[in-house]
CSV table of C-alpha atoms in Angstrom, one decimal:
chain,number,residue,atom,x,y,z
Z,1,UNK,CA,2.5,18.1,14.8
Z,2,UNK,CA,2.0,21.0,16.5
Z,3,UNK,CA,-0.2,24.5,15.2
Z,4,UNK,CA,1.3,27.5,15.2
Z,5,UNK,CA,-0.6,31.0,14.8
Z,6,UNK,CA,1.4,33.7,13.1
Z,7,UNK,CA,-0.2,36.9,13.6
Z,8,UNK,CA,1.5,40.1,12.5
Z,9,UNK,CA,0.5,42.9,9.9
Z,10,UNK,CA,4.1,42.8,8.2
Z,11,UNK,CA,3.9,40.1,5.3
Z,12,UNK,CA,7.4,39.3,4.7
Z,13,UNK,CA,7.4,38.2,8.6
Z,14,UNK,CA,4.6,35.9,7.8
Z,15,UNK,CA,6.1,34.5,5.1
Z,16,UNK,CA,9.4,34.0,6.1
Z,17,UNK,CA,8.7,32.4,9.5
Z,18,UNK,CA,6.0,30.4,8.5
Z,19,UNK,CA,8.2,28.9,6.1
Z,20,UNK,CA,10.4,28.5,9.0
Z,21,UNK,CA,8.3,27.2,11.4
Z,22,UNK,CA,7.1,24.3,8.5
Z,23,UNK,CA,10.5,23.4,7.9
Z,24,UNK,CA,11.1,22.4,11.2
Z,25,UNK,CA,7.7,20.7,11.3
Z,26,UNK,CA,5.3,22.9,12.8
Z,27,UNK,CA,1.9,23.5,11.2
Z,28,UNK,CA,1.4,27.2,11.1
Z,29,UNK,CA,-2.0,29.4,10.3
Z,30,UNK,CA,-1.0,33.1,9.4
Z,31,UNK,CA,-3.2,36.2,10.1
Z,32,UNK,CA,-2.6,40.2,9.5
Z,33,UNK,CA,-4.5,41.2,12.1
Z,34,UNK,CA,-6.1,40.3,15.3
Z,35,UNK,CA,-9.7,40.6,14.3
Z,36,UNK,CA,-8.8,38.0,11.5
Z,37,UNK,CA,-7.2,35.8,14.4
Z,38,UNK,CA,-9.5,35.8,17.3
Z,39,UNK,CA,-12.6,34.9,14.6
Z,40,UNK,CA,-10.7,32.2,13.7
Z,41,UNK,CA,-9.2,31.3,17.5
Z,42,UNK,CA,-13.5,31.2,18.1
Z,43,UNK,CA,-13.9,28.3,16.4
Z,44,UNK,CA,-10.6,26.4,16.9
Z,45,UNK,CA,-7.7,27.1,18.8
Z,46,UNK,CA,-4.0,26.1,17.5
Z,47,UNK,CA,-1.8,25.0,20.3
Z,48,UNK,CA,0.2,28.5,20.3
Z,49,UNK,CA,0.2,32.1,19.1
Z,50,UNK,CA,2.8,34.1,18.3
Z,51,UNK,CA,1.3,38.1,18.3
Z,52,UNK,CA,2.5,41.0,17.5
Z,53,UNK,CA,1.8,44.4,19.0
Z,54,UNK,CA,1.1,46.9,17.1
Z,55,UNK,CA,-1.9,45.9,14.6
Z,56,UNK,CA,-4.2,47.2,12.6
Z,57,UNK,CA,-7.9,46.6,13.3
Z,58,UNK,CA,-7.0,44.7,16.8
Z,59,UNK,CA,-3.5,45.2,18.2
Z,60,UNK,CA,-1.4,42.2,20.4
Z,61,UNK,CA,-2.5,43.2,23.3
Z,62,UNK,CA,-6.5,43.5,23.2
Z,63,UNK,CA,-5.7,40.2,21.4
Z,64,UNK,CA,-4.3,38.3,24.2
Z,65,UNK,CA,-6.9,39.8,26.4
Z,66,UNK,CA,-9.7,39.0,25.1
Z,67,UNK,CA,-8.0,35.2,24.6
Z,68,UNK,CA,-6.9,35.2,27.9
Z,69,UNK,CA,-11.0,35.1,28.7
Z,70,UNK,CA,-11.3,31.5,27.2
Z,71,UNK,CA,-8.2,29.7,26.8
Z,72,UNK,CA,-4.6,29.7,28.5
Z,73,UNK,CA,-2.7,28.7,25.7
Z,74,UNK,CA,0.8,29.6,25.1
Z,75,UNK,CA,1.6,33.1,23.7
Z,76,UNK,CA,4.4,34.7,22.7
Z,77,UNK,CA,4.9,38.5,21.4
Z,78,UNK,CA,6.7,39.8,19.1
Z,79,UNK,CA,8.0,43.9,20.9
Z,80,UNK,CA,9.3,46.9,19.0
Z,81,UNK,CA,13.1,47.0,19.8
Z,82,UNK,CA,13.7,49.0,22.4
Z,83,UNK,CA,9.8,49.1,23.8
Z,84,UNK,CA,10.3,47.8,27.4
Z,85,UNK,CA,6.8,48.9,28.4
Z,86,UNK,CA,5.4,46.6,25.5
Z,87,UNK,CA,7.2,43.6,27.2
Z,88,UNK,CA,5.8,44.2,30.8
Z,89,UNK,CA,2.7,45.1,30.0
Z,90,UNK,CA,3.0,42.2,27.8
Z,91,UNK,CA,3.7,39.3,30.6
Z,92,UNK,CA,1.0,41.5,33.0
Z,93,UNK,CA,-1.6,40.1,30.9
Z,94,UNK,CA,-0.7,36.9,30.6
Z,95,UNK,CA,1.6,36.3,27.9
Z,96,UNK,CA,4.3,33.6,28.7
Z,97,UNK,CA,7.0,34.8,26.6
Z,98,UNK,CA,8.7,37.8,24.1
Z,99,UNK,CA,11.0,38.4,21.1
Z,100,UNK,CA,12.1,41.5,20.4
Z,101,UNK,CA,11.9,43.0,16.4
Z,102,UNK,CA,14.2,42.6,14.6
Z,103,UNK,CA,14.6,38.9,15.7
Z,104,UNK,CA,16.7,35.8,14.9
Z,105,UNK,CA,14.2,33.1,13.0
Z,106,UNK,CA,16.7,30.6,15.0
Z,107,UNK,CA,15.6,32.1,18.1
Z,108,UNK,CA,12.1,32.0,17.5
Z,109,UNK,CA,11.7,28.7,16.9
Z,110,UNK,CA,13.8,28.1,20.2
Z,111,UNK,CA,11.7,30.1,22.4
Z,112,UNK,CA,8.5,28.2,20.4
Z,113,UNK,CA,9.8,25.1,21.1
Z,114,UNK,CA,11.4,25.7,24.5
Z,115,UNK,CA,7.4,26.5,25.2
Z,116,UNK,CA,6.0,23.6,24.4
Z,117,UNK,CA,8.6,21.4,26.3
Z,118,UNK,CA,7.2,23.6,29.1
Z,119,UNK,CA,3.7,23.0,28.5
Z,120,UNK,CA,4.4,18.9,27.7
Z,121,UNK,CA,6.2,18.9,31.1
Z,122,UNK,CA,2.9,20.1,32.8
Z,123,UNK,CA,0.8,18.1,31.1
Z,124,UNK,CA,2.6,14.9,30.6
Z,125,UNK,CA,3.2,12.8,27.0
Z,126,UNK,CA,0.9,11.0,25.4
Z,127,UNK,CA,2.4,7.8,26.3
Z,128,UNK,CA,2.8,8.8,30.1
Z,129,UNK,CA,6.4,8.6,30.2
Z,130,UNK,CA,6.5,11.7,33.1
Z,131,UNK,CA,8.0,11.1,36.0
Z,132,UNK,CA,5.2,10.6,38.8
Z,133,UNK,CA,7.1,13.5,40.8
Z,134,UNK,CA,6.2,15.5,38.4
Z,135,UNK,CA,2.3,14.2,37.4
Z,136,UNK,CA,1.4,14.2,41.1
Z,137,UNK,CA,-1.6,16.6,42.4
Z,138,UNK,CA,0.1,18.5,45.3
Z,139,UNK,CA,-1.7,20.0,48.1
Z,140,UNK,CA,0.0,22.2,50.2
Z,141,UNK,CA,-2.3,24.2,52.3
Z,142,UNK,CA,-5.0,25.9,50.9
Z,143,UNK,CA,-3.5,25.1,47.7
Z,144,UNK,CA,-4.1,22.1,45.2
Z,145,UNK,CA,-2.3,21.6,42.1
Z,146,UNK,CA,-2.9,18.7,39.4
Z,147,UNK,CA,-0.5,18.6,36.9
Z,148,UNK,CA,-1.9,16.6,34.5
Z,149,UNK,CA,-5.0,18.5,34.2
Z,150,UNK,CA,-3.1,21.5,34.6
Z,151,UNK,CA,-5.6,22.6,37.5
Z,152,UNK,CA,-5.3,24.7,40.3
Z,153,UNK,CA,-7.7,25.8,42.8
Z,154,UNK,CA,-7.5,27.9,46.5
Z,155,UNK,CA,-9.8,27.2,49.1
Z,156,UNK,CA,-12.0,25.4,46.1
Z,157,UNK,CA,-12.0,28.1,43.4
Z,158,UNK,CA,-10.6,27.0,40.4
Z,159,UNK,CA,-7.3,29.4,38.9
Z,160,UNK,CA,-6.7,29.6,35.4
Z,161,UNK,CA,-2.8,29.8,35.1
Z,162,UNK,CA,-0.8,30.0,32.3
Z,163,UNK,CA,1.9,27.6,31.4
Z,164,UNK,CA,5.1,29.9,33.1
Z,165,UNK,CA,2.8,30.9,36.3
Z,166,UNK,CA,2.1,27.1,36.4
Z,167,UNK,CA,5.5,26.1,36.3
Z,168,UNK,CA,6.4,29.0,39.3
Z,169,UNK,CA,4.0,28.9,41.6
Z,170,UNK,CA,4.5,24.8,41.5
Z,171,UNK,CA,8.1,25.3,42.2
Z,172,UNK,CA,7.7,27.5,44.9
Z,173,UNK,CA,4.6,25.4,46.6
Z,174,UNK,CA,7.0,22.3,46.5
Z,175,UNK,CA,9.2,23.6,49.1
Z,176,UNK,CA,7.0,25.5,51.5
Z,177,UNK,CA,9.5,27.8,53.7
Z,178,UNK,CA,12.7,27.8,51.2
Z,179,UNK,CA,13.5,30.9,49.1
Z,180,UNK,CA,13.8,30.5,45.3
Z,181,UNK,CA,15.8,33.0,43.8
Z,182,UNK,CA,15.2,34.2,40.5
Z,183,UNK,CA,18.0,32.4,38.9
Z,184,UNK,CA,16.3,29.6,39.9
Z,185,UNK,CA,12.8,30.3,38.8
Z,186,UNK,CA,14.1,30.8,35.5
Z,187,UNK,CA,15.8,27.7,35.0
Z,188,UNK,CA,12.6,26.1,36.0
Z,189,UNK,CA,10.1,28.1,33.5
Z,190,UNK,CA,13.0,29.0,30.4
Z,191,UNK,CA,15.2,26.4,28.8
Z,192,UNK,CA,19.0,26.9,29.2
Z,193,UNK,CA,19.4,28.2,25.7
Z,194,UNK,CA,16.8,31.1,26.4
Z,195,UNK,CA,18.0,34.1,28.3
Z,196,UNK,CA,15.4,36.3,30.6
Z,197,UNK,CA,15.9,39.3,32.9
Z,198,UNK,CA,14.6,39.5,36.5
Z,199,UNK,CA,12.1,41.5,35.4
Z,200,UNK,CA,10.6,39.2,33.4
Z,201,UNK,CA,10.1,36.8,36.2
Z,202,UNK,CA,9.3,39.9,38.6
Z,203,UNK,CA,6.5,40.5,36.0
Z,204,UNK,CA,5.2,36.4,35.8
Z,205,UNK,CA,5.2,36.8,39.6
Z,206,UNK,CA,2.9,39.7,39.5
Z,207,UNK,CA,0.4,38.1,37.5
Z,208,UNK,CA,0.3,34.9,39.5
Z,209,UNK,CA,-0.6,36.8,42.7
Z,210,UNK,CA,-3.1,39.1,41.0
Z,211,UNK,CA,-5.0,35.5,39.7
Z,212,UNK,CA,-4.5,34.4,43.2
Z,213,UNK,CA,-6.2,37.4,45.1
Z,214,UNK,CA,-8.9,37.1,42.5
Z,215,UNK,CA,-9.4,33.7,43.9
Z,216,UNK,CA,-9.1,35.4,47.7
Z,217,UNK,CA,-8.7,38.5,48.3
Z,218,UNK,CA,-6.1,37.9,51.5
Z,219,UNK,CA,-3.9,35.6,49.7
Z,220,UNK,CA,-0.4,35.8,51.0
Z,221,UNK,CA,1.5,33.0,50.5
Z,222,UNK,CA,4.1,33.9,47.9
Z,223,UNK,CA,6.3,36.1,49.7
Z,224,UNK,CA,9.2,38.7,47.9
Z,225,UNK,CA,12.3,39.0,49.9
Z,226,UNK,CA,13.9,42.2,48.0
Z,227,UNK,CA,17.2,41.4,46.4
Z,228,UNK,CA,17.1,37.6,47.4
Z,229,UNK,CA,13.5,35.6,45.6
Z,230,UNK,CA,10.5,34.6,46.5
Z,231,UNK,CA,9.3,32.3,49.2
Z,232,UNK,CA,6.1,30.0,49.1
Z,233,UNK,CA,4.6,30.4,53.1
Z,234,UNK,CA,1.8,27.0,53.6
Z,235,UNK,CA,-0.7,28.6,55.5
């Protein structure tokens, strides 16, 4: 059973999606702020968070950063309706993943779910059923990926990815050379059901490099061909 953390200041969204999230079998913690959350995420982490923005005490967004310092769990935010700058500046800092307010239950627990599948298919099932394809460290390069540790390193320094920027940059590496375009890069981080924009991925892509040149400064290899994708260059 997976845990679910529910953190929002509005407490007839915690209550009716908790009770959502349980009857479809999740276990779900619930917090009204982010102070409230991240003292509890110190001592034990659930296995996704689903933040709002605008909070008292600790908003979404100082939230996810100061998470982002000590875990890479999945996050998802919860956005004002019509605040595009939320969502960006969201997936900049790491989330993997938005609903905009007001929001279908239905498609919550889609984009929860469609999550996790991503983050089983990195890390493989308990009883190894993954294909090896998929469970196989790649090196390509400077590069090394291990899927079932959910590593990655460049020239030896260890990257701390997030499940989506796991999921692109491995698609991209696989085929060194061969332009993905962003209708493909979101079939292979979002489920079918789930719709995203191109800046969504533009915005994933962003944050991948910006881990990267952390890691080296003169990192290159993920190259942008305006109005066609991205390309993965082996050095």
């Amino acid at each position: 059973m997976s845990k679910i953390a529910l953190v929002d200041d509005d407490r007839n969204i915690l209550t009716s999606v908790s009770m959502t999230l349980e009857a479809e079998g999740f276990e779900v913690e619930t917090y009204n702020d982010g102070q409230a959350a991240l003292d509890a995420f110190n001592k034990k982490l659930p296995d996704m968070a689903v933040l709002d923005i605008k909070m008292p005490r600790m908003d979404g967004m100082d939230l996810l950063q100061r998470l982002r310092q000590k875990s890479q769990m999945p996050v998802i935010f919860l956005t004002s309706k019509d605040d595009e700058i939320d969502e960006v500046l969201g997936l900049r800092m790491g989330a993997d993943d938005y609903v905009k307010k007001p929001f279908s239950q239905r498609l919550l627990v889609e984009r929860i779910r469609a999550l996790l599948r991503r983050q089983d298919a990195i890390n493989g099932d308990a009883e190894g059923s993954t294909q090896v394809a998929e469970t196989k460290v790649m090196e390509r390069g400077l590069l090394r990926m291990d899927p079932l540790r959910h590593s990655v390193s460049w020239k030896d320094k260890d990257v701390s990815l997030t499940v989506t920027e796991f999921l692109l940059l491995q698609a991209l590496a696989q085929r060194p050379g061969f332009v993905k375009s962003r209708d493909q890069l979101m079939d292979v981080a979002y489920d079918d059901q789930v719709y995203v924009d191109d800046r969504t991925i533009d915005s994933h892509i962003k944050r991948l490099r910006k881990k990267m040149r952390n890691a080296d400064p003169d990192f290159s290899a993920i190259e942008t061909l305006y109005g066609i994708g991205y390309r993965y260059n082996e050095d």
